[in-house]
Amino acid sequence: MNKRKVLLVLIMVTVLSSALFVVVFYPYGTDFHFEEQIPEGENRAVVIRFTWLKDCSVDVSFVNDTALLYSVDVILVDAGFVSSSFHIDKMGGAGATEVWIWMGGERDGNIRSLSVVLGTGTPYDVFLGQCENVTMTVTYDNGAIIGGRSMSFVSTGHITFILEENVTFGNYGLEVGLGGLGDEPAVTLGVDLPSEMRGKLWVFDEDHAFVSGWPRRGLRVWSSEPSYAEPLLYFEVYATSVSAVLLN
């Protein structure tokens, strides 16, 4: 083989190697997994923000793991490079770490589902907004820390909120805002209220609210007890329909 042919072969191998490296660095497919641990010694609260999602399902749950920051499984509608469809950005906020989970780039609307598992080493705020036609389920269980935190869903679609007794709280409970800003979803609530916690449900349109388990206290209001003292699980709901089963 003469020198010219040797040089040509080396160039081809180099180009091929570079192409293979790019494919590995920007994964291609339909299913992706991302996971991150809480940095050692850090105990700041975490804000999880979902934004710019469209026509997909989102499931958020907790696992009794004090080291886990988040575990995210993404399924795309069509195979593609994950960088063109889905993003996770983490940044330091004022007193809390913010994790942004969002759809964007060249393949808007390509996410079929997101499954997000959070740990029990720190408290979380969970916000979903600026989204369209999202079906979301949020389950607080397995020792999730809810004291003094909040959860919000502002999108068209459907939100199912579940809270079990096995949660951790102190002097404060959890504020839950569902709908608003013209984005009114259908809402399903299933709450097994922990002992020593009070519950209050306020619904903007009570004509489309079907509530069982807590006494009615007045116009648009149901609550477990007459007092609204902390620790309080408080719902403020703007919705096309509300189905709520609320247990003491």
mmCIF file with all atom_site columns, N, CA and C in Angstrom, residues 10-71:
data_model
loop_
_atom_site.group_PDB
_atom_site.id
_atom_site.type_symbol
_atom_site.label_atom_id
_atom_site.label_alt_id
_atom_site.label_comp_id
_atom_site.label_asym_id
_atom_site.label_entity_id
_atom_site.label_seq_id
_atom_site.pdbx_PDB_ins_code
_atom_site.Cartn_x
_atom_site.Cartn_y
_atom_site.Cartn_z
_atom_site.occupancy
_atom_site.B_iso_or_equiv
_atom_site.pdbx_formal_charge
_atom_site.auth_seq_id
_atom_site.auth_comp_id
_atom_site.auth_asym_id
_atom_site.auth_atom_id
_atom_site.pdbx_PDB_model_num
ATOM 1   N N  . LEU A 1 10 ? -6.329  6.333  7.013  1.00 0.00 ? 10 LEU A N  1
ATOM 2   C CA . LEU A 1 10 ? -6.263  6.975  8.315  1.00 0.00 ? 10 LEU A CA 1
ATOM 3   C C  . LEU A 1 10 ? -7.310  8.065  8.448  1.00 0.00 ? 10 LEU A C  1
ATOM 4   N N  . ILE A 1 11 ? -7.519  8.829  7.402  1.00 0.00 ? 11 ILE A N  1
ATOM 5   C CA . ILE A 1 11 ? -8.535  9.887  7.430  1.00 0.00 ? 11 ILE A CA 1
ATOM 6   C C  . ILE A 1 11 ? -9.914  9.276  7.599  1.00 0.00 ? 11 ILE A C  1
ATOM 7   N N  . MET A 1 12 ? -10.213 8.202  6.884  1.00 0.00 ? 12 MET A N  1
ATOM 8   C CA . MET A 1 12 ? -11.513 7.548  6.972  1.00 0.00 ? 12 MET A CA 1
ATOM 9   C C  . MET A 1 12 ? -11.745 6.993  8.376  1.00 0.00 ? 12 MET A C  1
ATOM 10  N N  . VAL A 1 13 ? -10.741 6.389  8.985  1.00 0.00 ? 13 VAL A N  1
ATOM 11  C CA . VAL A 1 13 ? -10.864 5.844  10.327 1.00 0.00 ? 13 VAL A CA 1
ATOM 12  C C  . VAL A 1 13 ? -11.119 6.958  11.331 1.00 0.00 ? 13 VAL A C  1
ATOM 13  N N  . THR A 1 14 ? -10.418 8.074  11.158 1.00 0.00 ? 14 THR A N  1
ATOM 14  C CA . THR A 1 14 ? -10.591 9.210  12.067 1.00 0.00 ? 14 THR A CA 1
ATOM 15  C C  . THR A 1 14 ? -12.001 9.771  11.979 1.00 0.00 ? 14 THR A C  1
ATOM 16  N N  . VAL A 1 15 ? -12.502 9.948  10.783 1.00 0.00 ? 15 VAL A N  1
ATOM 17  C CA . VAL A 1 15 ? -13.850 10.472 10.587 1.00 0.00 ? 15 VAL A CA 1
ATOM 18  C C  . VAL A 1 15 ? -14.880 9.513  11.170 1.00 0.00 ? 15 VAL A C  1
ATOM 19  N N  . LEU A 1 16 ? -14.727 8.221  10.910 1.00 0.00 ? 16 LEU A N  1
ATOM 20  C CA . LEU A 1 16 ? -15.644 7.217  11.422 1.00 0.00 ? 16 LEU A CA 1
ATOM 21  C C  . LEU A 1 16 ? -15.636 7.202  12.943 1.00 0.00 ? 16 LEU A C  1
ATOM 22  N N  . SER A 1 17 ? -14.441 7.302  13.536 1.00 0.00 ? 17 SER A N  1
ATOM 23  C CA . SER A 1 17 ? -14.347 7.313  14.988 1.00 0.00 ? 17 SER A CA 1
ATOM 24  C C  . SER A 1 17 ? -15.048 8.520  15.580 1.00 0.00 ? 17 SER A C  1
ATOM 25  N N  . SER A 1 18 ? -14.891 9.672  14.952 1.00 0.00 ? 18 SER A N  1
ATOM 26  C CA . SER A 1 18 ? -15.553 10.881 15.428 1.00 0.00 ? 18 SER A CA 1
ATOM 27  C C  . SER A 1 18 ? -17.064 10.741 15.350 1.00 0.00 ? 18 SER A C  1
ATOM 28  N N  . ALA A 1 19 ? -17.558 10.157 14.260 1.00 0.00 ? 19 ALA A N  1
ATOM 29  C CA . ALA A 1 19 ? -19.008 9.972  14.100 1.00 0.00 ? 19 ALA A CA 1
ATOM 30  C C  . ALA A 1 19 ? -19.553 9.056  15.185 1.00 0.00 ? 19 ALA A C  1
ATOM 31  N N  . LEU A 1 20 ? -18.824 7.998  15.489 1.00 0.00 ? 20 LEU A N  1
ATOM 32  C CA . LEU A 1 20 ? -19.260 7.092  16.535 1.00 0.00 ? 20 LEU A CA 1
ATOM 33  C C  . LEU A 1 20 ? -19.288 7.783  17.884 1.00 0.00 ? 20 LEU A C  1
ATOM 34  N N  . PHE A 1 21 ? -18.324 8.639  18.142 1.00 0.00 ? 21 PHE A N  1
ATOM 35  C CA . PHE A 1 21 ? -18.281 9.371  19.412 1.00 0.00 ? 21 PHE A CA 1
ATOM 36  C C  . PHE A 1 21 ? -19.491 10.279 19.552 1.00 0.00 ? 21 PHE A C  1
ATOM 37  N N  . VAL A 1 22 ? -19.896 10.949 18.499 1.00 0.00 ? 22 VAL A N  1
ATOM 38  C CA . VAL A 1 22 ? -21.042 11.853 18.542 1.00 0.00 ? 22 VAL A CA 1
ATOM 39  C C  . VAL A 1 22 ? -22.310 11.079 18.870 1.00 0.00 ? 22 VAL A C  1
ATOM 40  N N  . VAL A 1 23 ? -22.491 9.901  18.284 1.00 0.00 ? 23 VAL A N  1
ATOM 41  C CA . VAL A 1 23 ? -23.682 9.099  18.537 1.00 0.00 ? 23 VAL A CA 1
ATOM 42  C C  . VAL A 1 23 ? -23.753 8.696  20.010 1.00 0.00 ? 23 VAL A C  1
ATOM 43  N N  . VAL A 1 24 ? -22.632 8.348  20.608 1.00 0.00 ? 24 VAL A N  1
ATOM 44  C CA . VAL A 1 24 ? -22.609 7.967  22.008 1.00 0.00 ? 24 VAL A CA 1
ATOM 45  C C  . VAL A 1 24 ? -22.923 9.167  22.895 1.00 0.00 ? 24 VAL A C  1
ATOM 46  N N  . PHE A 1 25 ? -22.392 10.329 22.563 1.00 0.00 ? 25 PHE A N  1
ATOM 47  C CA . PHE A 1 25 ? -22.561 11.517 23.391 1.00 0.00 ? 25 PHE A CA 1
ATOM 48  C C  . PHE A 1 25 ? -23.979 12.056 23.322 1.00 0.00 ? 25 PHE A C  1
ATOM 49  N N  . TYR A 1 26 ? -24.639 11.919 22.193 1.00 0.00 ? 26 TYR A N  1
ATOM 50  C CA . TYR A 1 26 ? -26.024 12.341 22.023 1.00 0.00 ? 26 TYR A CA 1
ATOM 51  C C  . TYR A 1 26 ? -26.862 11.098 21.733 1.00 0.00 ? 26 TYR A C  1
ATOM 52  N N  . PRO A 1 27 ? -27.356 10.406 22.766 1.00 0.00 ? 27 PRO A N  1
ATOM 53  C CA . PRO A 1 27 ? -28.026 9.112  22.582 1.00 0.00 ? 27 PRO A CA 1
ATOM 54  C C  . PRO A 1 27 ? -29.238 9.214  21.668 1.00 0.00 ? 27 PRO A C  1
ATOM 55  N N  . TYR A 1 28 ? -29.450 8.158  20.906 1.00 0.00 ? 28 TYR A N  1
ATOM 56  C CA . TYR A 1 28 ? -30.545 8.083  19.939 1.00 0.00 ? 28 TYR A CA 1
ATOM 57  C C  . TYR A 1 28 ? -31.439 6.913  20.325 1.00 0.00 ? 28 TYR A C  1
ATOM 58  N N  . GLY A 1 29 ? -32.760 7.112  20.265 1.00 0.00 ? 29 GLY A N  1
ATOM 59  C CA . GLY A 1 29 ? -33.679 6.036  20.583 1.00 0.00 ? 29 GLY A CA 1
ATOM 60  C C  . GLY A 1 29 ? -35.013 6.585  21.038 1.00 0.00 ? 29 GLY A C  1
ATOM 61  N N  . THR A 1 30 ? -35.765 5.775  21.791 1.00 0.00 ? 30 THR A N  1
ATOM 62  C CA . THR A 1 30 ? -37.062 6.208  22.316 1.00 0.00 ? 30 THR A CA 1
ATOM 63  C C  . THR A 1 30 ? -37.097 6.224  23.843 1.00 0.00 ? 30 THR A C  1
ATOM 64  N N  . ASP A 1 31 ? -36.228 5.439  24.520 1.00 0.00 ? 31 ASP A N  1
ATOM 65  C CA . ASP A 1 31 ? -36.254 5.331  25.977 1.00 0.00 ? 31 ASP A CA 1
ATOM 66  C C  . ASP A 1 31 ? -34.924 5.819  26.556 1.00 0.00 ? 31 ASP A C  1
ATOM 67  N N  . PHE A 1 32 ? -35.023 6.713  27.543 1.00 0.00 ? 32 PHE A N  1
ATOM 68  C CA . PHE A 1 32 ? -33.822 7.267  28.157 1.00 0.00 ? 32 PHE A CA 1
ATOM 69  C C  . PHE A 1 32 ? -33.994 7.322  29.677 1.00 0.00 ? 32 PHE A C  1
ATOM 70  N N  . HIS A 1 33 ? -32.888 7.177  30.382 1.00 0.00 ? 33 HIS A N  1
ATOM 71  C CA . HIS A 1 33 ? -32.907 7.216  31.844 1.00 0.00 ? 33 HIS A CA 1
ATOM 72  C C  . HIS A 1 33 ? -31.849 8.202  32.327 1.00 0.00 ? 33 HIS A C  1
ATOM 73  N N  . PHE A 1 34 ? -32.255 9.049  33.292 1.00 0.00 ? 34 PHE A N  1
ATOM 74  C CA . PHE A 1 34 ? -31.344 10.007 33.900 1.00 0.00 ? 34 PHE A CA 1
ATOM 75  C C  . PHE A 1 34 ? -31.478 9.886  35.415 1.00 0.00 ? 34 PHE A C  1
ATOM 76  N N  . GLU A 1 35 ? -30.365 9.998  36.114 1.00 0.00 ? 35 GLU A N  1
ATOM 77  C CA . GLU A 1 35 ? -30.410 9.866  37.565 1.00 0.00 ? 35 GLU A CA 1
ATOM 78  C C  . GLU A 1 35 ? -29.293 10.691 38.182 1.00 0.00 ? 35 GLU A C  1
ATOM 79  N N  . GLU A 1 36 ? -29.589 11.289 39.338 1.00 0.00 ? 36 GLU A N  1
ATOM 80  C CA . GLU A 1 36 ? -28.581 12.088 40.034 1.00 0.00 ? 36 GLU A CA 1
ATOM 81  C C  . GLU A 1 36 ? -28.785 11.946 41.532 1.00 0.00 ? 36 GLU A C  1
ATOM 82  N N  . GLN A 1 37 ? -27.675 11.922 42.250 1.00 0.00 ? 37 GLN A N  1
ATOM 83  C CA . GLN A 1 37 ? -27.710 11.817 43.705 1.00 0.00 ? 37 GLN A CA 1
ATOM 84  C C  . GLN A 1 37 ? -27.564 13.204 44.333 1.00 0.00 ? 37 GLN A C  1
ATOM 85  N N  . ILE A 1 38 ? -28.033 13.331 45.568 1.00 0.00 ? 38 ILE A N  1
ATOM 86  C CA . ILE A 1 38 ? -27.847 14.574 46.304 1.00 0.00 ? 38 ILE A CA 1
ATOM 87  C C  . ILE A 1 38 ? -26.371 14.709 46.672 1.00 0.00 ? 38 ILE A C  1
ATOM 88  N N  . PRO A 1 39 ? -25.755 15.848 46.365 1.00 0.00 ? 39 PRO A N  1
ATOM 89  C CA . PRO A 1 39 ? -24.339 16.019 46.742 1.00 0.00 ? 39 PRO A CA 1
ATOM 90  C C  . PRO A 1 39 ? -24.139 15.818 48.239 1.00 0.00 ? 39 PRO A C  1
ATOM 91  N N  . GLU A 1 40 ? -23.065 15.167 48.590 1.00 0.00 ? 40 GLU A N  1
ATOM 92  C CA . GLU A 1 40 ? -22.803 14.861 49.991 1.00 0.00 ? 40 GLU A CA 1
ATOM 93  C C  . GLU A 1 40 ? -22.714 16.138 50.816 1.00 0.00 ? 40 GLU A C  1
ATOM 94  N N  . GLY A 1 41 ? -23.424 16.158 51.927 1.00 0.00 ? 41 GLY A N  1
ATOM 95  C CA . GLY A 1 41 ? -23.401 17.308 52.813 1.00 0.00 ? 41 GLY A CA 1
ATOM 96  C C  . GLY A 1 41 ? -24.398 18.399 52.457 1.00 0.00 ? 41 GLY A C  1
ATOM 97  N N  . GLU A 1 42 ? -25.118 18.265 51.347 1.00 0.00 ? 42 GLU A N  1
ATOM 98  C CA . GLU A 1 42 ? -26.080 19.288 50.943 1.00 0.00 ? 42 GLU A CA 1
ATOM 99  C C  . GLU A 1 42 ? -27.478 18.915 51.424 1.00 0.00 ? 42 GLU A C  1
ATOM 100 N N  . ASN A 1 43 ? -28.200 19.865 51.999 1.00 0.00 ? 43 ASN A N  1
ATOM 101 C CA . ASN A 1 43 ? -29.550 19.585 52.495 1.00 0.00 ? 43 ASN A CA 1
ATOM 102 C C  . ASN A 1 43 ? -30.542 20.667 52.074 1.00 0.00 ? 43 ASN A C  1
ATOM 103 N N  . ARG A 1 44 ? -30.236 21.384 51.006 1.00 0.00 ? 44 ARG A N  1
ATOM 104 C CA . ARG A 1 44 ? -31.146 22.428 50.546 1.00 0.00 ? 44 ARG A CA 1
ATOM 105 C C  . ARG A 1 44 ? -32.407 21.816 49.940 1.00 0.00 ? 44 ARG A C  1
ATOM 106 N N  . ALA A 1 45 ? -33.506 22.564 50.044 1.00 0.00 ? 45 ALA A N  1
ATOM 107 C CA . ALA A 1 45 ? -34.736 22.134 49.385 1.00 0.00 ? 45 ALA A CA 1
ATOM 108 C C  . ALA A 1 45 ? -34.521 22.121 47.872 1.00 0.00 ? 45 ALA A C  1
ATOM 109 N N  . VAL A 1 46 ? -35.379 21.368 47.177 1.00 0.00 ? 46 VAL A N  1
ATOM 110 C CA . VAL A 1 46 ? -35.270 21.227 45.727 1.00 0.00 ? 46 VAL A CA 1
ATOM 111 C C  . VAL A 1 46 ? -36.595 21.639 45.085 1.00 0.00 ? 46 VAL A C  1
ATOM 112 N N  . VAL A 1 47 ? -36.511 22.402 44.019 1.00 0.00 ? 47 VAL A N  1
ATOM 113 C CA . VAL A 1 47 ? -37.678 22.798 43.245 1.00 0.00 ? 47 VAL A CA 1
ATOM 114 C C  . VAL A 1 47 ? -37.635 22.055 41.915 1.00 0.00 ? 47 VAL A C  1
ATOM 115 N N  . ILE A 1 48 ? -38.647 21.240 41.642 1.00 0.00 ? 48 ILE A N  1
ATOM 116 C CA . ILE A 1 48 ? -38.757 20.524 40.370 1.00 0.00 ? 48 ILE A CA 1
ATOM 117 C C  . ILE A 1 48 ? -39.745 21.288 39.497 1.00 0.00 ? 48 ILE A C  1
ATOM 118 N N  . ARG A 1 49 ? -39.309 21.734 38.328 1.00 0.00 ? 49 ARG A N  1
ATOM 119 C CA . ARG A 1 49 ? -40.163 22.512 37.433 1.00 0.00 ? 49 ARG A CA 1
ATOM 120 C C  . ARG A 1 49 ? -40.317 21.786 36.089 1.00 0.00 ? 49 ARG A C  1
ATOM 121 N N  . PHE A 1 50 ? -41.561 21.509 35.728 1.00 0.00 ? 50 PHE A N  1
ATOM 122 C CA . PHE A 1 50 ? -41.874 20.970 34.412 1.00 0.00 ? 50 PHE A CA 1
ATOM 123 C C  . PHE A 1 50 ? -42.450 22.112 33.570 1.00 0.00 ? 50 PHE A C  1
ATOM 124 N N  . THR A 1 51 ? -41.942 22.300 32.365 1.00 0.00 ? 51 THR A N  1
ATOM 125 C CA . THR A 1 51 ? -42.457 23.377 31.540 1.00 0.00 ? 51 THR A CA 1
ATOM 126 C C  . THR A 1 51 ? -42.358 23.005 30.062 1.00 0.00 ? 51 THR A C  1
ATOM 127 N N  . TRP A 1 52 ? -43.230 23.640 29.258 1.00 0.00 ? 52 TRP A N  1
ATOM 128 C CA . TRP A 1 52 ? -43.253 23.466 27.801 1.00 0.00 ? 52 TRP A CA 1
ATOM 129 C C  . TRP A 1 52 ? -43.495 22.012 27.389 1.00 0.00 ? 52 TRP A C  1
ATOM 130 N N  . LEU A 1 53 ? -44.250 21.290 28.205 1.00 0.00 ? 53 LEU A N  1
ATOM 131 C CA . LEU A 1 53 ? -44.637 19.931 27.839 1.00 0.00 ? 53 LEU A CA 1
ATOM 132 C C  . LEU A 1 53 ? -45.961 19.973 27.092 1.00 0.00 ? 53 LEU A C  1
ATOM 133 N N  . LYS A 1 54 ? -46.161 19.010 26.206 1.00 0.00 ? 54 LYS A N  1
ATOM 134 C CA . LYS A 1 54 ? -47.374 19.006 25.383 1.00 0.00 ? 54 LYS A CA 1
ATOM 135 C C  . LYS A 1 54 ? -47.759 17.574 25.042 1.00 0.00 ? 54 LYS A C  1
ATOM 136 N N  . ASP A 1 55 ? -49.057 17.263 25.221 1.00 0.00 ? 55 ASP A N  1
ATOM 137 C CA . ASP A 1 55 ? -49.613 15.969 24.785 1.00 0.00 ? 55 ASP A CA 1
ATOM 138 C C  . ASP A 1 55 ? -48.825 14.788 25.342 1.00 0.00 ? 55 ASP A C  1
ATOM 139 N N  . CYS A 1 56 ? -48.595 14.779 26.650 1.00 0.00 ? 56 CYS A N  1
ATOM 140 C CA . CYS A 1 56 ? -47.831 13.684 27.236 1.00 0.00 ? 56 CYS A CA 1
ATOM 141 C C  . CYS A 1 56 ? -48.336 13.403 28.647 1.00 0.00 ? 56 CYS A C  1
ATOM 142 N N  . SER A 1 57 ? -47.823 12.334 29.241 1.00 0.00 ? 57 SER A N  1
ATOM 143 C CA . SER A 1 57 ? -48.164 11.986 30.620 1.00 0.00 ? 57 SER A CA 1
ATOM 144 C C  . SER A 1 57 ? -46.937 12.177 31.501 1.00 0.00 ? 57 SER A C  1
ATOM 145 N N  . VAL A 1 58 ? -47.200 12.577 32.743 1.00 0.00 ? 58 VAL A N  1
ATOM 146 C CA . VAL A 1 58 ? -46.136 12.801 33.721 1.00 0.00 ? 58 VAL A CA 1
ATOM 147 C C  . VAL A 1 58 ? -46.523 12.097 35.010 1.00 0.00 ? 58 VAL A C  1
ATOM 148 N N  . ASP A 1 59 ? -45.638 11.263 35.527 1.00 0.00 ? 59 ASP A N  1
ATOM 149 C CA . ASP A 1 59 ? -45.879 10.569 36.793 1.00 0.00 ? 59 ASP A CA 1
ATOM 150 C C  . ASP A 1 59 ? -44.769 10.942 37.768 1.00 0.00 ? 59 ASP A C  1
ATOM 151 N N  . VAL A 1 60 ? -45.157 11.458 38.939 1.00 0.00 ? 60 VAL A N  1
ATOM 152 C CA . VAL A 1 60 ? -44.194 11.839 39.971 1.00 0.00 ? 60 VAL A CA 1
ATOM 153 C C  . VAL A 1 60 ? -44.499 11.034 41.227 1.00 0.00 ? 60 VAL A C  1
ATOM 154 N N  . SER A 1 61 ? -43.490 10.380 41.764 1.00 0.00 ? 61 SER A N  1
ATOM 155 C CA . SER A 1 61 ? -43.661 9.596  42.987 1.00 0.00 ? 61 SER A CA 1
ATOM 156 C C  . SER A 1 61 ? -42.399 9.712  43.830 1.00 0.00 ? 61 SER A C  1
ATOM 157 N N  . PHE A 1 62 ? -42.445 9.134  45.022 1.00 0.00 ? 62 PHE A N  1
ATOM 158 C CA . PHE A 1 62 ? -41.327 9.196  45.956 1.00 0.00 ? 62 PHE A CA 1
ATOM 159 C C  . PHE A 1 62 ? -40.903 7.793  46.355 1.00 0.00 ? 62 PHE A C  1
ATOM 160 N N  . VAL A 1 63 ? -39.617 7.654  46.617 1.00 0.00 ? 63 VAL A N  1
ATOM 161 C CA . VAL A 1 63 ? -39.078 6.398  47.108 1.00 0.00 ? 63 VAL A CA 1
ATOM 162 C C  . VAL A 1 63 ? -38.251 6.703  48.350 1.00 0.00 ? 63 VAL A C  1
ATOM 163 N N  . ASN A 1 64 ? -38.262 5.796  49.308 1.00 0.00 ? 64 ASN A N  1
ATOM 164 C CA . ASN A 1 64 ? -37.558 6.024  50.563 1.00 0.00 ? 64 ASN A CA 1
ATOM 165 C C  . ASN A 1 64 ? -36.054 5.833  50.369 1.00 0.00 ? 64 ASN A C  1
ATOM 166 N N  . ASP A 1 65 ? -35.440 6.858  49.782 1.00 0.00 ? 65 ASP A N  1
ATOM 167 C CA . ASP A 1 65 ? -34.009 6.847  49.485 1.00 0.00 ? 65 ASP A CA 1
ATOM 168 C C  . ASP A 1 65 ? -33.483 8.250  49.792 1.00 0.00 ? 65 ASP A C  1
ATOM 169 N N  . THR A 1 66 ? -32.733 8.384  50.859 1.00 0.00 ? 66 THR A N  1
ATOM 170 C CA . THR A 1 66 ? -32.265 9.700  51.284 1.00 0.00 ? 66 THR A CA 1
ATOM 171 C C  . THR A 1 66 ? -31.137 10.245 50.417 1.00 0.00 ? 66 THR A C  1
ATOM 172 N N  . ALA A 1 67 ? -30.556 9.421  49.551 1.00 0.00 ? 67 ALA A N  1
ATOM 173 C CA . ALA A 1 67 ? -29.450 9.873  48.701 1.00 0.00 ? 67 ALA A CA 1
ATOM 174 C C  . ALA A 1 67 ? -29.914 10.319 47.319 1.00 0.00 ? 67 ALA A C  1
ATOM 175 N N  . LEU A 1 68 ? -31.136 9.949  46.922 1.00 0.00 ? 68 LEU A N  1
ATOM 176 C CA . LEU A 1 68 ? -31.588 10.206 45.564 1.00 0.00 ? 68 LEU A CA 1
ATOM 177 C C  . LEU A 1 68 ? -32.089 11.633 45.409 1.00 0.00 ? 68 LEU A C  1
ATOM 178 N N  . LEU A 1 69 ? -31.567 12.349 44.404 1.00 0.00 ? 69 LEU A N  1
ATOM 179 C CA . LEU A 1 69 ? -32.089 13.665 44.045 1.00 0.00 ? 69 LEU A CA 1
ATOM 180 C C  . LEU A 1 69 ? -33.249 13.505 43.077 1.00 0.00 ? 69 LEU A C  1
ATOM 181 N N  . TYR A 1 70 ? -33.033 12.775 41.985 1.00 0.00 ? 70 TYR A N  1
ATOM 182 C CA . TYR A 1 70 ? -34.120 12.449 41.063 1.00 0.00 ? 70 TYR A CA 1
ATOM 183 C C  . TYR A 1 70 ? -33.715 11.275 40.184 1.00 0.00 ? 70 TYR A C  1
ATOM 184 N N  . SER A 1 71 ? -34.719 10.556 39.736 1.00 0.00 ? 71 SER A N  1
ATOM 185 C CA . SER A 1 71 ? -34.565 9.525  38.717 1.00 0.00 ? 71 SER A CA 1
ATOM 186 C C  . SER A 1 71 ? -35.646 9.789  37.677 1.00 0.00 ? 71 SER A C  1
#
